[in-house]
Structures are given as C-alpha cells and as structure tokens.
Coordinates of C-alpha atoms in Angstrom, one line a residue:
M191 CA 85.1 100.2 58.0
D192 CA 84.4 101.7 61.1
W193 CA 84.2 105.7 60.6
S194 CA 83.3 106.5 64.2
C195 CA 84.8 109.7 65.4
N196 CA 86.6 107.7 68.2
R197 CA 88.3 105.6 65.8
A198 CA 89.2 108.5 63.4
R199 CA 90.6 110.6 66.4
N200 CA 92.9 107.5 67.4
S201 CA 94.0 107.2 63.8
L202 CA 94.7 110.9 63.4
A203 CA 96.4 111.0 66.7
E204 CA 98.9 108.3 65.6
R205 CA 99.0 109.1 61.9
G206 CA 97.8 112.6 61.3
P207 CA 100.9 114.3 59.6
V208 CA 101.3 111.4 57.4
V209 CA 97.6 111.4 56.4
L210 CA 97.6 115.2 55.6
R211 CA 100.9 114.9 53.5
K212 CA 99.4 111.8 51.4
L213 CA 96.1 113.9 50.8
I214 CA 98.1 116.9 49.6
L215 CA 100.3 114.7 47.4
L216 CA 97.5 112.8 45.9
G217 CA 95.2 115.6 45.5
A218 CA 96.7 119.1 44.9
T219 CA 100.1 118.3 43.6
P220 CA 99.1 116.0 40.7
V221 CA 96.4 118.5 39.5
C222 CA 98.8 121.4 39.5
G223 CA 101.3 119.4 37.5
V224 CA 98.6 118.7 34.9
Y225 CA 97.6 122.4 34.8
R226 CA 101.1 123.2 34.0
R227 CA 101.5 120.6 31.2
L228 CA 98.3 121.8 29.3
P229 CA 99.0 122.9 25.7
S230 CA 98.5 126.4 24.8
D231 CA 96.1 125.7 22.2
Q232 CA 93.6 124.1 24.8
G233 CA 90.4 126.0 25.4
D234 CA 89.7 127.9 28.5
H235 CA 87.1 125.2 29.4
K236 CA 89.9 122.8 30.2
R237 CA 91.3 125.4 32.6
A238 CA 87.9 125.8 34.2
D239 CA 87.7 122.0 34.8
I240 CA 91.1 121.8 36.3
N241 CA 90.2 124.9 38.6
N242 CA 87.1 123.1 39.6
A243 CA 89.2 119.7 40.4
I244 CA 91.5 121.8 42.5
N245 CA 88.6 123.5 44.4
N246 CA 86.9 120.1 44.9
T247 CA 90.2 118.5 46.3
M248 CA 90.9 121.3 48.7
H249 CA 87.4 121.5 49.7
R250 CA 87.5 117.8 50.7
L251 CA 90.8 118.3 52.4
A252 CA 89.2 121.2 54.5
I253 CA 86.2 119.0 55.5
F254 CA 88.7 116.1 56.7
I255 CA 90.7 118.6 58.7
L256 CA 87.6 120.1 60.3
L257 CA 86.3 116.5 61.1
A258 CA 89.6 115.6 62.6
L259 CA 89.7 118.7 64.8
Y260 CA 86.0 117.9 65.8
C261 CA 86.8 114.4 66.7
Q262 CA 89.9 115.4 68.7
A263 CA 87.5 117.5 70.9
L264 CA 84.9 114.8 71.5
P265 CA 84.7 113.2 74.9
A266 CA 85.1 109.6 75.6
K267 CA 82.5 107.2 74.0
E268 CA 79.9 107.7 76.8
V269 CA 80.0 109.7 80.1
Q270 CA 77.3 109.3 82.7
K271 CA 77.5 112.1 85.5
Q272 CA 76.2 110.9 88.9
P273 CA 74.4 113.4 91.3
D274 CA 77.5 114.0 93.3
G275 CA 79.4 115.0 90.5
R276 CA 81.4 111.7 89.8
R277 CA 81.6 110.3 86.2
I278 CA 81.3 106.8 84.5
I279 CA 83.2 107.0 81.5
T280 CA 82.6 104.0 79.3
L281 CA 85.2 103.2 76.7
V282 CA 85.0 100.4 73.8
E283 CA 87.9 99.3 71.5
G284 CA 89.1 102.0 69.5
D285 CA 88.3 104.9 72.0
D286 CA 91.2 106.8 73.5
L287 CA 92.1 105.3 76.8
K288 CA 95.1 107.7 77.1
A289 CA 92.9 110.7 76.9
A290 CA 90.2 109.2 79.3
L291 CA 93.1 108.8 81.9
K292 CA 94.4 112.2 81.6
D293 CA 91.0 113.6 81.7
A294 CA 89.7 111.6 84.7
Q295 CA 88.9 113.3 88.0
L296 CA 89.1 112.1 91.4
G297 CA 85.9 109.8 92.2
D298 CA 85.6 109.1 88.2
T299 CA 85.1 105.4 87.0
I300 CA 86.6 104.4 83.7
E301 CA 84.8 101.3 82.5
L302 CA 86.3 99.3 79.6
A303 CA 84.3 97.0 77.6
A304 CA 84.7 93.4 78.3
G305 CA 86.8 91.8 75.4
S306 CA 88.0 95.0 74.0
Q307 CA 91.8 95.6 73.5
F308 CA 93.6 98.7 74.2
V309 CA 97.3 98.7 72.8
G310 CA 100.0 100.9 74.1
N311 CA 101.8 102.2 77.1
F312 CA 99.6 104.3 79.4
T313 CA 100.4 106.9 82.1
L314 CA 98.5 107.1 85.3
F315 CA 98.4 110.8 86.2
R316 CA 98.6 112.5 89.6
K317 CA 95.4 114.3 90.3
P318 CA 95.4 117.3 92.8
I319 CA 93.9 115.9 96.0
E320 CA 93.3 119.6 97.0
E321 CA 90.6 119.9 94.4
L322 CA 88.5 116.9 95.7
P323 CA 85.0 118.1 96.6
A324 CA 84.1 117.5 100.3
G325 CA 82.5 114.1 100.8
R326 CA 83.5 112.7 97.6
S327 CA 85.4 109.4 97.2
P328 CA 89.0 110.1 95.7
W329 CA 89.3 106.6 94.1
I330 CA 89.6 106.5 90.3
T331 CA 88.2 102.9 89.4
I332 CA 89.4 101.3 86.2
R333 CA 87.1 98.2 85.7
T334 CA 85.6 95.9 83.5
S335 CA 82.0 96.4 82.1
A336 CA 81.3 92.7 83.1
I337 CA 82.2 93.0 86.6
D338 CA 79.1 91.0 87.7
A339 CA 80.3 88.0 85.6
L340 CA 83.6 87.7 87.6
P341 CA 84.1 85.8 90.7
P342 CA 82.9 87.6 93.7
V343 CA 85.1 89.6 96.0
G344 CA 87.4 87.3 98.0
H345 CA 87.5 84.7 95.0
R346 CA 90.5 84.8 92.7
V347 CA 90.3 85.1 88.8
T348 CA 91.9 82.8 86.6
P349 CA 92.7 82.8 82.8
A350 CA 89.4 81.5 82.3
D351 CA 87.8 84.8 83.3
A352 CA 89.9 86.7 80.8
A353 CA 86.7 87.0 78.4
Q354 CA 85.0 89.0 80.9
M355 CA 87.9 91.5 81.0
P356 CA 89.4 94.2 78.8
K357 CA 92.8 93.6 77.6
I358 CA 95.7 96.1 78.0
I359 CA 98.6 95.2 75.9
T360 CA 102.3 96.3 75.7
E361 CA 103.9 95.6 72.5
T362 CA 107.1 97.0 73.6
S363 CA 109.9 96.9 76.4
Q364 CA 107.7 99.5 78.2
S365 CA 105.1 98.9 80.9
A366 CA 101.5 98.7 80.0
F367 CA 100.8 101.0 82.9
G368 CA 103.2 103.6 84.6
A369 CA 102.3 106.1 87.3
Q370 CA 103.5 109.6 87.6
Y371 CA 105.3 110.6 90.8
G372 CA 102.6 111.3 93.5
A373 CA 99.8 109.6 91.5
H374 CA 97.3 108.2 93.9
H375 CA 93.7 106.4 94.5
Y376 CA 93.8 104.0 91.6
H377 CA 91.6 100.9 91.8
F378 CA 91.9 98.4 88.9
V379 CA 89.1 95.7 89.1
G380 CA 88.8 92.8 86.4
I381 CA 91.6 94.2 84.1
E382 CA 93.8 92.0 81.9
I383 CA 97.3 93.4 81.6
A384 CA 99.6 91.6 79.1
S385 CA 102.7 91.8 77.0
T386 CA 103.1 90.5 73.5
S387 CA 106.8 91.7 73.5
Q388 CA 109.7 89.5 73.5
R389 CA 111.2 91.8 76.3
T390 CA 109.0 93.8 78.7
Y391 CA 110.7 95.2 81.9
S392 CA 107.6 95.6 84.1
L393 CA 104.0 95.2 83.1
V394 CA 103.0 97.6 85.7
R395 CA 105.5 100.2 87.0
L396 CA 105.1 102.2 90.1
G397 CA 107.7 104.4 91.8
A398 CA 109.3 105.8 88.6
D399 CA 107.9 108.9 86.9
G400 CA 105.5 107.6 84.3
L401 CA 106.9 105.2 82.0
N402 CA 110.5 106.0 82.4
S403 CA 113.2 104.7 84.9
A404 CA 113.7 107.9 87.0
W405 CA 112.9 106.1 90.5
A406 CA 111.6 108.4 93.1
K407 CA 114.3 109.7 95.4
R408 CA 111.9 111.2 98.1
V409 CA 108.9 109.6 99.8
E410 CA 106.7 112.3 98.8
Q411 CA 107.2 111.2 95.1
L412 CA 106.0 107.7 95.5
P413 CA 102.6 106.8 94.1
Y414 CA 100.2 105.9 96.9
R415 CA 97.1 104.1 97.4
F416 CA 96.8 101.7 94.6
V417 CA 94.7 98.4 94.4
F418 CA 94.9 95.6 91.8
E419 CA 91.7 93.4 92.5
R420 CA 90.5 90.5 90.5
C421 CA 93.2 91.1 87.6
Y422 CA 94.9 88.8 85.3
I423 CA 98.3 90.1 84.6
H424 CA 100.8 88.0 82.5
G425 CA 103.5 87.9 80.1
N426 CA 103.8 85.4 77.1
P427 CA 105.3 81.8 76.8
T428 CA 108.5 82.9 75.0
G429 CA 109.3 86.5 76.1
D430 CA 111.7 87.9 78.8
I431 CA 109.2 89.5 81.2
R432 CA 111.1 90.8 84.2
V433 CA 108.4 92.1 86.6
G434 CA 104.6 91.7 86.9
I435 CA 104.1 94.7 89.2
D436 CA 106.9 96.9 90.5
M437 CA 105.3 97.8 94.0
N438 CA 107.4 100.9 94.6
A439 CA 104.6 102.7 96.5
R440 CA 102.9 103.8 99.6
D441 CA 99.8 101.9 100.5
I442 CA 99.3 99.1 97.9
A443 CA 97.1 96.0 97.6
V444 CA 97.1 93.2 95.3
L445 CA 94.0 91.2 95.9
D446 CA 92.2 87.8 94.3
S447 CA 94.6 88.2 91.1
Y448 CA 96.4 86.0 88.6
I449 CA 100.0 86.8 87.7
S450 CA 101.7 84.4 85.4
D451 CA 104.4 83.9 82.8
V452 CA 106.7 86.2 84.3
H453 CA 110.3 84.9 83.4
E454 CA 113.6 85.7 81.9
K455 CA 116.8 84.1 81.1
G456 CA 120.0 85.5 82.5
A457 CA 118.4 88.0 85.0
D458 CA 116.1 87.6 88.2
S459 CA 112.2 88.0 87.5
Q460 CA 109.3 88.4 89.9
A461 CA 105.7 88.4 89.8
L462 CA 105.8 91.1 92.7
I463 CA 108.8 93.1 94.0
A464 CA 109.3 96.1 96.2
W465 CA 112.6 97.6 96.8
N466 CA 111.9 101.4 96.8
G467 CA 108.3 101.5 98.3
T468 CA 107.5 102.2 101.9
G469 CA 104.4 100.1 102.2
P470 CA 102.1 99.1 103.6
F471 CA 101.7 96.1 101.4
K472 CA 98.5 93.9 101.4
I473 CA 98.9 91.0 99.3
I474 CA 96.1 88.4 99.6
N475 CA 94.8 85.3 97.6
N476 CA 96.8 85.7 94.6
Y477 CA 98.4 83.1 92.1
L478 CA 102.0 84.4 91.6
E479 CA 104.5 82.9 89.2
G480 CA 107.9 84.3 88.5
S481 CA 111.0 82.4 87.5
G482 CA 113.6 84.3 89.7
E483 CA 111.9 84.9 92.9
N484 CA 108.1 84.6 92.7
V485 CA 108.1 87.5 95.4
M486 CA 110.8 89.6 96.6
F487 CA 111.3 92.7 98.9
G488 CA 114.4 94.2 98.4
G489 CA 117.0 93.2 95.8
D490 CA 118.2 96.7 94.7
D491 CA 119.5 99.7 96.9
P492 CA 116.7 102.1 97.6
K493 CA 116.8 105.5 96.0
I494 CA 115.2 106.9 99.0
P495 CA 117.5 107.1 102.0
Q496 CA 116.8 104.8 105.0
L497 CA 113.8 103.2 103.2
V498 CA 112.8 99.7 104.3
P499 CA 109.6 98.2 102.8
S500 CA 107.3 97.7 105.8
D501 CA 104.1 96.3 107.1
I502 CA 103.7 93.6 104.8
E503 CA 100.8 91.4 104.9
F504 CA 101.0 88.4 102.7
R505 CA 98.5 85.7 103.1
R506 CA 96.7 82.9 101.4
N507 CA 98.6 83.1 98.2
H508 CA 99.6 80.4 95.8
L509 CA 103.2 80.7 94.7
R510 CA 104.3 78.3 92.0
K511 CA 107.1 77.6 89.3
P512 CA 105.6 75.3 86.5
F513 CA 107.6 72.3 85.8
S514 CA 107.2 73.1 82.2
W515 CA 110.2 75.5 82.9
K516 CA 112.4 72.7 84.2
K517 CA 114.7 70.7 82.0
G518 CA 114.5 67.0 82.3
H519 CA 110.9 67.0 83.7
A520 CA 108.1 65.2 82.0
E521 CA 106.3 68.3 81.6
Y522 CA 109.2 70.5 80.3
G523 CA 107.8 72.7 77.5
G524 CA 111.2 73.4 75.7
K525 CA 112.1 76.7 77.1
S526 CA 113.9 77.2 80.5
W527 CA 114.4 80.4 82.6
S528 CA 116.7 81.6 85.4
V529 CA 115.3 80.0 88.6
K530 CA 116.3 81.0 92.2
N531 CA 113.7 81.1 94.9
L532 CA 110.0 81.2 95.8
F533 CA 109.9 84.0 98.4
E534 CA 112.9 86.2 99.6
L535 CA 113.3 89.1 101.9
K536 CA 116.4 91.2 101.3
N537 CA 115.2 94.4 102.9
A538 CA 112.0 94.3 104.9
K539 CA 110.4 94.6 108.4
R540 CA 107.2 93.9 110.1
V541 CA 106.2 90.9 107.9
W542 CA 103.4 88.6 108.3
V543 CA 103.4 85.6 106.0
E544 CA 100.5 83.1 106.8
G545 CA 98.5 80.5 105.0
N546 CA 100.3 80.3 101.8
I547 CA 101.3 77.4 99.6
F548 CA 104.8 77.5 97.9
E549 CA 105.3 74.8 95.3
N550 CA 108.1 73.8 93.0
N551 CA 111.6 75.0 93.0
W552 CA 114.8 73.7 91.8
A553 CA 118.7 74.4 91.5
D554 CA 119.5 76.5 88.6
A555 CA 120.7 80.2 88.9
Q556 CA 121.1 79.4 92.6
S557 CA 121.0 76.4 94.8
G558 CA 117.1 76.2 95.0
V559 CA 116.4 77.2 98.5
A560 CA 112.6 77.9 98.6
I561 CA 112.5 80.6 101.2
L562 CA 115.3 83.3 102.2
F563 CA 115.6 85.7 104.8
T564 CA 118.9 87.4 103.8
P565 CA 119.5 91.0 104.6
R566 CA 121.2 92.6 101.6
N567 CA 123.0 95.8 101.0
Q568 CA 122.7 94.8 97.3
R569 CA 125.0 97.5 95.7
G570 CA 126.8 98.7 98.7
N571 CA 124.9 102.0 99.0
A572 CA 122.2 101.1 101.6
P573 CA 123.7 100.1 104.9
W574 CA 120.3 100.3 106.7
C575 CA 118.9 97.3 104.7
T576 CA 117.5 94.7 107.2
V577 CA 115.2 91.8 107.7
E578 CA 113.5 92.0 111.0
D579 CA 110.1 91.2 112.7
V580 CA 109.0 88.4 110.5
L581 CA 106.1 85.9 111.3
F582 CA 106.3 82.8 108.9
T583 CA 103.3 80.6 110.1
K584 CA 100.8 78.1 108.8
N585 CA 102.4 77.7 105.3
I586 CA 102.9 74.7 103.1
I587 CA 106.1 74.3 101.1
R588 CA 106.4 71.5 98.6
N589 CA 108.9 70.1 96.0
A590 CA 112.3 72.0 96.5
P591 CA 115.9 70.9 97.4
S592 CA 115.8 73.1 100.6
F593 CA 113.5 75.0 102.8
L594 CA 114.8 78.1 104.5
K595 CA 118.2 80.1 104.7
I596 CA 118.8 82.8 107.0
L597 CA 121.8 85.1 106.7
S598 CA 123.0 86.9 109.8
Q599 CA 124.3 90.1 108.1
D600 CA 125.6 91.0 104.6
N601 CA 129.1 92.2 103.9
T602 CA 129.4 91.2 100.3
R603 CA 129.5 94.7 98.7
G604 CA 128.7 96.7 101.9
R605 CA 127.4 96.0 105.4
S606 CA 123.7 95.6 106.1
R607 CA 122.0 95.5 109.3
Q608 CA 121.6 92.1 111.1
A609 CA 118.5 89.9 110.7
K610 CA 116.6 89.7 113.9
N611 CA 113.3 88.7 115.4
I612 CA 112.3 85.8 113.2
V613 CA 109.6 83.5 114.0
V614 CA 109.2 80.2 111.8
R615 CA 106.2 78.4 113.3
D616 CA 103.6 75.8 112.3
N617 CA 104.7 75.1 108.7
L618 CA 104.5 71.8 106.7
V619 CA 107.5 71.2 104.5
E620 CA 107.2 68.1 102.2
G621 CA 108.7 66.6 99.1
L622 CA 112.2 67.9 99.6
S623 CA 114.7 66.0 97.4
V624 CA 118.1 66.6 95.9
R625 CA 117.6 63.7 93.5
E626 CA 114.5 65.5 91.9
Y627 CA 115.6 69.0 92.3
G628 CA 119.4 69.2 92.6
G629 CA 120.8 71.8 95.1
N630 CA 122.3 71.2 98.5
G631 CA 119.7 69.3 100.4
F632 CA 119.9 71.3 103.6
I633 CA 116.2 72.0 105.3
Y634 CA 117.7 74.8 107.2
E635 CA 120.4 76.8 106.6
F636 CA 122.2 79.6 108.5
E637 CA 125.0 81.5 107.1
G638 CA 127.4 84.2 108.6
T639 CA 131.0 84.7 109.4
N640 CA 133.0 85.8 112.6
N641 CA 133.4 89.4 111.1
R642 CA 129.7 90.0 110.8
V643 CA 127.2 90.7 113.6
P644 CA 125.1 87.7 114.4
A645 CA 121.4 87.5 113.7
E646 CA 119.4 88.1 116.9
G647 CA 116.3 86.1 118.0
V648 CA 115.4 83.3 115.8
W649 CA 112.6 81.0 116.9
I650 CA 111.9 77.8 114.9
E651 CA 109.2 75.8 116.3
N652 CA 106.4 73.3 115.7
N653 CA 107.3 72.7 112.2
T654 CA 107.3 69.3 110.2
T655 CA 109.9 69.1 107.5
M656 CA 110.2 66.0 105.4
F657 CA 112.5 64.8 102.5
S658 CA 110.7 62.5 100.2
D659 CA 113.6 60.2 99.7
D660 CA 117.2 59.4 101.1
S661 CA 118.9 62.1 99.1
G662 CA 118.8 64.9 101.8
K663 CA 122.0 66.1 103.1
A664 CA 121.3 67.7 106.5
C665 CA 118.3 69.0 108.6
I666 CA 120.5 72.0 109.8
M667 CA 123.6 73.2 108.0
V668 CA 125.6 76.2 109.5
G669 CA 128.5 78.1 108.1
A670 CA 131.1 79.6 107.8
S671 CA 132.5 80.8 111.0
G672 CA 131.9 82.8 114.3
T673 CA 128.5 83.3 116.0
L674 CA 125.7 83.2 113.5
V675 CA 122.8 83.7 115.8
D676 CA 122.3 85.1 119.2
Q677 CA 119.1 83.7 121.0
W678 CA 118.3 80.8 118.8
I679 CA 115.4 78.4 119.7
F680 CA 114.8 75.2 117.8
Q681 CA 112.0 73.1 119.6
N682 CA 109.1 70.9 119.1
N683 CA 109.9 70.3 115.4
I684 CA 109.7 67.0 113.6
V685 CA 112.5 66.8 111.1
V686 CA 114.2 64.3 108.8
T687 CA 117.8 64.5 109.5
G688 CA 119.4 63.6 106.3
K689 CA 122.8 62.3 106.0
Y690 CA 124.7 64.6 108.3
G691 CA 121.8 65.9 110.8
L692 CA 122.8 69.2 112.5
K693 CA 126.1 70.1 110.9
G694 CA 128.5 73.0 110.7
T695 CA 131.5 74.0 108.6
G696 CA 134.4 72.1 110.1
T697 CA 132.6 70.8 113.2
S698 CA 131.2 67.4 114.1
P699 CA 127.3 66.9 114.1
G700 CA 125.2 67.9 117.0
T701 CA 125.9 69.6 120.2
I702 CA 129.5 70.8 119.1
T703 CA 128.0 72.7 116.1
L704 CA 125.3 74.3 118.5
D705 CA 128.3 75.5 120.8
T706 CA 130.3 76.7 117.9
F707 CA 127.8 78.7 116.0
F708 CA 125.0 79.8 118.4
K709 CA 125.0 81.8 121.5
Q710 CA 122.0 81.4 124.0
W711 CA 120.7 78.4 122.0
T712 CA 117.8 76.1 122.7
F713 CA 117.5 72.7 121.3
R714 CA 114.7 70.5 122.8
G715 CA 111.4 68.6 122.3
N716 CA 112.3 67.7 118.7
L717 CA 111.5 64.3 117.0
L718 CA 114.5 63.8 114.7
I719 CA 113.9 61.0 112.0
G720 CA 117.1 59.4 110.8
K721 CA 120.1 57.4 111.6
V722 CA 122.1 60.0 113.6
R723 CA 123.9 59.1 116.8
Q724 CA 121.7 60.3 119.8
K725 CA 124.8 60.8 122.0
D726 CA 126.0 63.6 119.9
Y727 CA 123.0 65.7 120.4
P728 CA 121.5 67.6 123.4
P729 CA 119.1 65.6 125.9
D730 CA 115.4 66.3 125.8
N731 CA 114.9 65.1 122.0
T732 CA 113.6 62.0 120.7
F733 CA 115.2 59.9 117.8
V734 CA 113.5 57.4 115.5
P735 CA 115.1 55.5 112.6
S736 CA 112.6 56.0 109.9
V737 CA 109.4 57.8 109.0
A738 CA 107.4 54.6 109.2
D739 CA 108.3 54.4 113.0
V740 CA 106.7 57.7 113.7
D741 CA 103.1 56.4 113.1
F742 CA 101.9 59.5 111.2
F743 CA 98.2 59.4 110.4
D744 CA 98.7 59.3 106.7
A745 CA 102.0 60.5 105.6
A746 CA 101.7 59.2 102.1
N747 CA 98.7 61.8 101.6
G748 CA 100.3 64.6 103.4
D749 CA 98.6 64.2 106.8
Y750 CA 101.4 64.3 109.3
R751 CA 99.3 64.3 112.3
L752 CA 100.5 61.9 114.9
S753 CA 98.0 59.0 115.2
A754 CA 96.4 57.7 118.3
L755 CA 99.0 54.8 118.2
S756 CA 102.0 56.9 118.0
R757 CA 104.5 56.8 121.0
Y758 CA 105.7 60.3 120.3
R759 CA 102.5 62.3 120.8
T760 CA 103.9 63.9 124.1
V761 CA 107.8 64.2 123.4
G762 CA 107.4 67.7 122.8
V763 CA 108.2 70.6 125.4
G764 CA 105.6 70.3 128.3
G765 CA 104.3 67.0 127.0
Q766 CA 102.9 68.5 123.9
P767 CA 102.9 66.9 120.4
P768 CA 105.9 67.8 118.3
G769 CA 105.6 68.9 114.7
V770 CA 103.0 71.1 112.8
D771 CA 99.4 71.6 114.0
M772 CA 98.0 70.1 111.0
D773 CA 94.4 71.3 111.8
A774 CA 95.6 74.9 112.0
V775 CA 97.7 74.8 108.7
L776 CA 95.0 72.9 106.8
S777 CA 92.4 75.4 108.0
A778 CA 94.7 78.3 107.1
T779 CA 95.4 77.0 103.6
E780 CA 92.0 75.6 102.5
G781 CA 90.8 76.8 99.4
V782 CA 94.2 78.6 98.5
V783 CA 95.0 76.5 95.3
E784 CA 91.4 77.2 94.1
G785 CA 91.5 80.8 95.1
R786 CA 88.4 80.9 97.3
P787 CA 87.8 81.7 100.9
P788 CA 88.0 79.0 103.6
R789 CA 84.4 77.3 104.0
S790 CA 84.3 78.5 107.4
D791 CA 84.5 82.0 106.2
Q792 CA 81.5 81.5 103.7
K793 CA 78.9 80.3 106.4

C-alpha cells in the first residue's frame, strides 16, 4: 500500500469524515463499553490496563489527525521554480490535480506524468491578470511529462499516442474540465480527456461558470485564450457523449488533436460546437468525429445579445463518421446514433474553410446533406443570427447523399438575418449516392419562401461534383417559393445532373427554374453530365451523356483532371478548364488523413 502523503491527502479529502468516525467507533467506543461492563471485584490493575488502551487509541487518533492536516498542507509532488518566478509543478497519479489547478499562477506549468490517471471533474480558475509580473508569459500550461515523445508540432496525435499522455477521466455526466467565468490563458498539450460514463454532456465545457450550466450572458464573462494542442479527447463506444469541446469562448484554438466517439441517440452531438462564443476560432489539423454534426457553429440562441461566432479559420481537418455507426453497412458495430451532417453553420460570419476532408454521412435523423449554411434563429430569441462572409474552398467531400444546402433566411420559430456573401470554389465532391446513403440525392439545394428575404451573393464556381451511380435525383434542387437568392453565380463547374438536372418546386428543369427562384443569376461555362435536354438550359454550357465521355485523367481513382485528349478542356468561361483545380485541392489536402503537414511545408 502506498502511504505517500499525496495519496493520504486525496483519500482524506474524499473520505475524511467517514475515516474519523470509523476510528472513534472502532477505537474509543468499544473500550469504554468494556470499562462499563467490568465486574466490581476486578482489581485496579484491570482498570489501569483499560485506561492505557484508551490513551493508546486516542494517541493514535491524534497522530492520524495531525498527519492528515500536515499532508493537506503539503504542496504538489514536486515544484521547480524558474529564475523569472514561473513554476513547473509535477504531478503523478494520486496527487491532487484540483488543488494544483487552484494554486497555479499565471505563467506556471502543470506537468502530469504520462500514463497517470486523474479521475474527477476539474475547474479551471480565473487568475487575476492584474497580478502578472511585467515581462512574464500569462499562459498556464497543462502538459504531459512525455512531451518529447509526442509527434512534433504540426503533426496530429492519434489514439496510438495515448501511452505518452496523462488521462483525465470523468465518470459522470459532468465535464472533465470546466472553466470559471473569465478564466484565461490555458494551454493543454498532450492530454487525454475521456469519459467512462454512459452519459456526459460535454467533455470540455467553456462558457459556463465552472462545471455548471450557467452560460455567460456578457462578453466579459467568457473565458479567453484557450489552446488544445495535440490532445486526445474522446467518449466511449457505448455512452451518450453530447459534445467534445464547447468552444464558447474568446480566442480559442484546437490544433493537431484527435476527437472521437462523440455520439448520442435522440439528440445532436458534436465534436466541436460554438453558439455563445465570440471567437476568433482557429481549428487546424484535427480528426473530428461526431454523430450529429461533426462541427457546428450556432445551434442554440446565444445568451449574449447580438453575439455571432466570428473569424473562424477551419483548415486541414479530417471530419468523418465511422461506418460502424451505420445500420446495414458491412462495418456496422451493433449500435447506431443520431446522424445529421458533417459541417453546419447556423450562426457565423467571416468563415474560412479550406483544405479539409469530409467523409461519410447518411440519411438518419435528417436527409444526410454533408454541408449546411442555414441561418437559424433556433429558439426564436435571436433574430440577429446569420451566415455570411463564408469561403469554402479546396475541400474534398466523399460518401454522402447530398453535398450542400443553403437557406435564405429562417422563419421557423422566428426570423433570422439573411445568408449572404458565400463562395464555394474549387471543391471535389465524389461518391454521392442515394442507393448507398439514402436521402434526397440533391447535389446543391437552395431553400426559402416568398415571405423570407432572399440570400444575397452566392458564388459557386470551379467545383467537380459526382454521383457514384445512377441514383442521384438532381444536381440543383430549389424550393419552395419566391426569390431565394439575389446575385447567384454558377459557373465553370463539372456536375452530374442526376435524373432531373436543375429543378425547382413546381417548375420545369432549366432556365424556367432559374427565372423563378433567382434574381440577377449567371449560369455559364458549366459541363453537365447526364441525359437532360440542352434546349431547356441557358446557352454557354456544355452537355455530355456520361462520365466516360468526359475523358477524365483517372476518375476511377479520384483524379478528375481533364486529360489532354478531352474535348472539354476549354469550355469554361474565357476558354478555361471547367471543374476543380485538382492540383490545388490535392496540394491543400495532402497529409490531412495522416495528420501531417504537406511535404512542401517540410522542406
């Protein structure tokens, strides 16, 4: 048995009153009982023996209490003080992480022994920035002791790196980590954060006060400057785990990390979500797994008036739903979850999404659209919600029923602002199939009604979007009434048309649909693959009956460059090639699945 003071201190903190009661019951009380039952003819020496027994018992009890008090006052396992006053606080399993977090000062490093486990629900405290000595870094770093054994900066960790990390475990519905209002400058490096519970709402919760659900109502209450770098954050195979990281903060980064097993039946779940945080958000080179939406901005009415999550940099991430969650798939693992989308914006502005790989989505709790830009006043109390100033470029989307849906404006529970200034350029979309993944089979979908404000400024250009079979329904589906987009440009795309091509609610395919639902529209320089009637569409577009007629370089292996033999290399606007710039998208996504930088960056 380990009688170290640190272990004794933790044991007493959790069980102190019980231990003391047991000592008294097992020590003093039985002896006094014997004393009372002594026959009167027993000698004085018997009473003397019993008095000694009582004294010995009370003496041991006093020593135990003094030892407990002494251990409670001890500092963490090891503290190294740097010349500038910063401290490196080293903890091993059994040490008191809660106390170390409370005691930590700005600039300190808490180093947790690799392989150790710390079970509980831990609060990240606000430290007065006013007390920071001049010239000292304010960051409180929480890191593994085996940091040199991790992949280098810029390389993603995987579950295989867990042996080099300490493990923070929540066994309850509460978060492993929660931050006080205004907590700031926390940098996690090489930490495993997990739940063993059958229900946990958030593995990391930022934006509430500590571990509770009192969400911030003023910007100054938000935590700020949080970094999660090379961390492994996950649920468990059977539990309802709603959120990986609640990113309701100011200035937050998630880098080179692996977030998995975030799933729930009957409710939305996300690896990452922000609905009450201002940003900026920097999310780079992560593996992100969530059954509802892998990543979502918005999704609930902000508690802070006029708040819109903004300045979002989302690059080189791998978003994926395992087929082990999909009923009927050969890889199905026996337990399904509520599946909706891969990436959704409901309330966001100034968003840069580049060089990501989005994989595997199917119809379940919704129709299975992979990407959604849909402004939502979710509960009717936030009419300022919007989706605007979005650049979605050089991404790869695979294995889903549909690619993209854009909503002009929400009026379900209350009006939102309109969607506007959305650019979708140079993306490769392949493997779309209704037969495999259910759903509607619309590559692009635009939704609105005549009593909503139309979206403003949507550019869709130089994308290549492919159904993998003949089950697709439409390349563009528009509904339900009125003008849905003002200033709509669709040019230089290669698109498989599906059965209906460009179709609207109650309208014939082609130009009639464009005139009905779009204002100031452009539809030119596109290469449409399928058996639609060319005369129904605007001029300056090219039509081919099948994928084989296009002469792609190697479509079977995902290379959709037009070969030197293709007659369609110059049918785009200005004689340019239509479709995705394959060199650009392959360069932007090189190393994303493996979680490493592009080779060009490593020279």
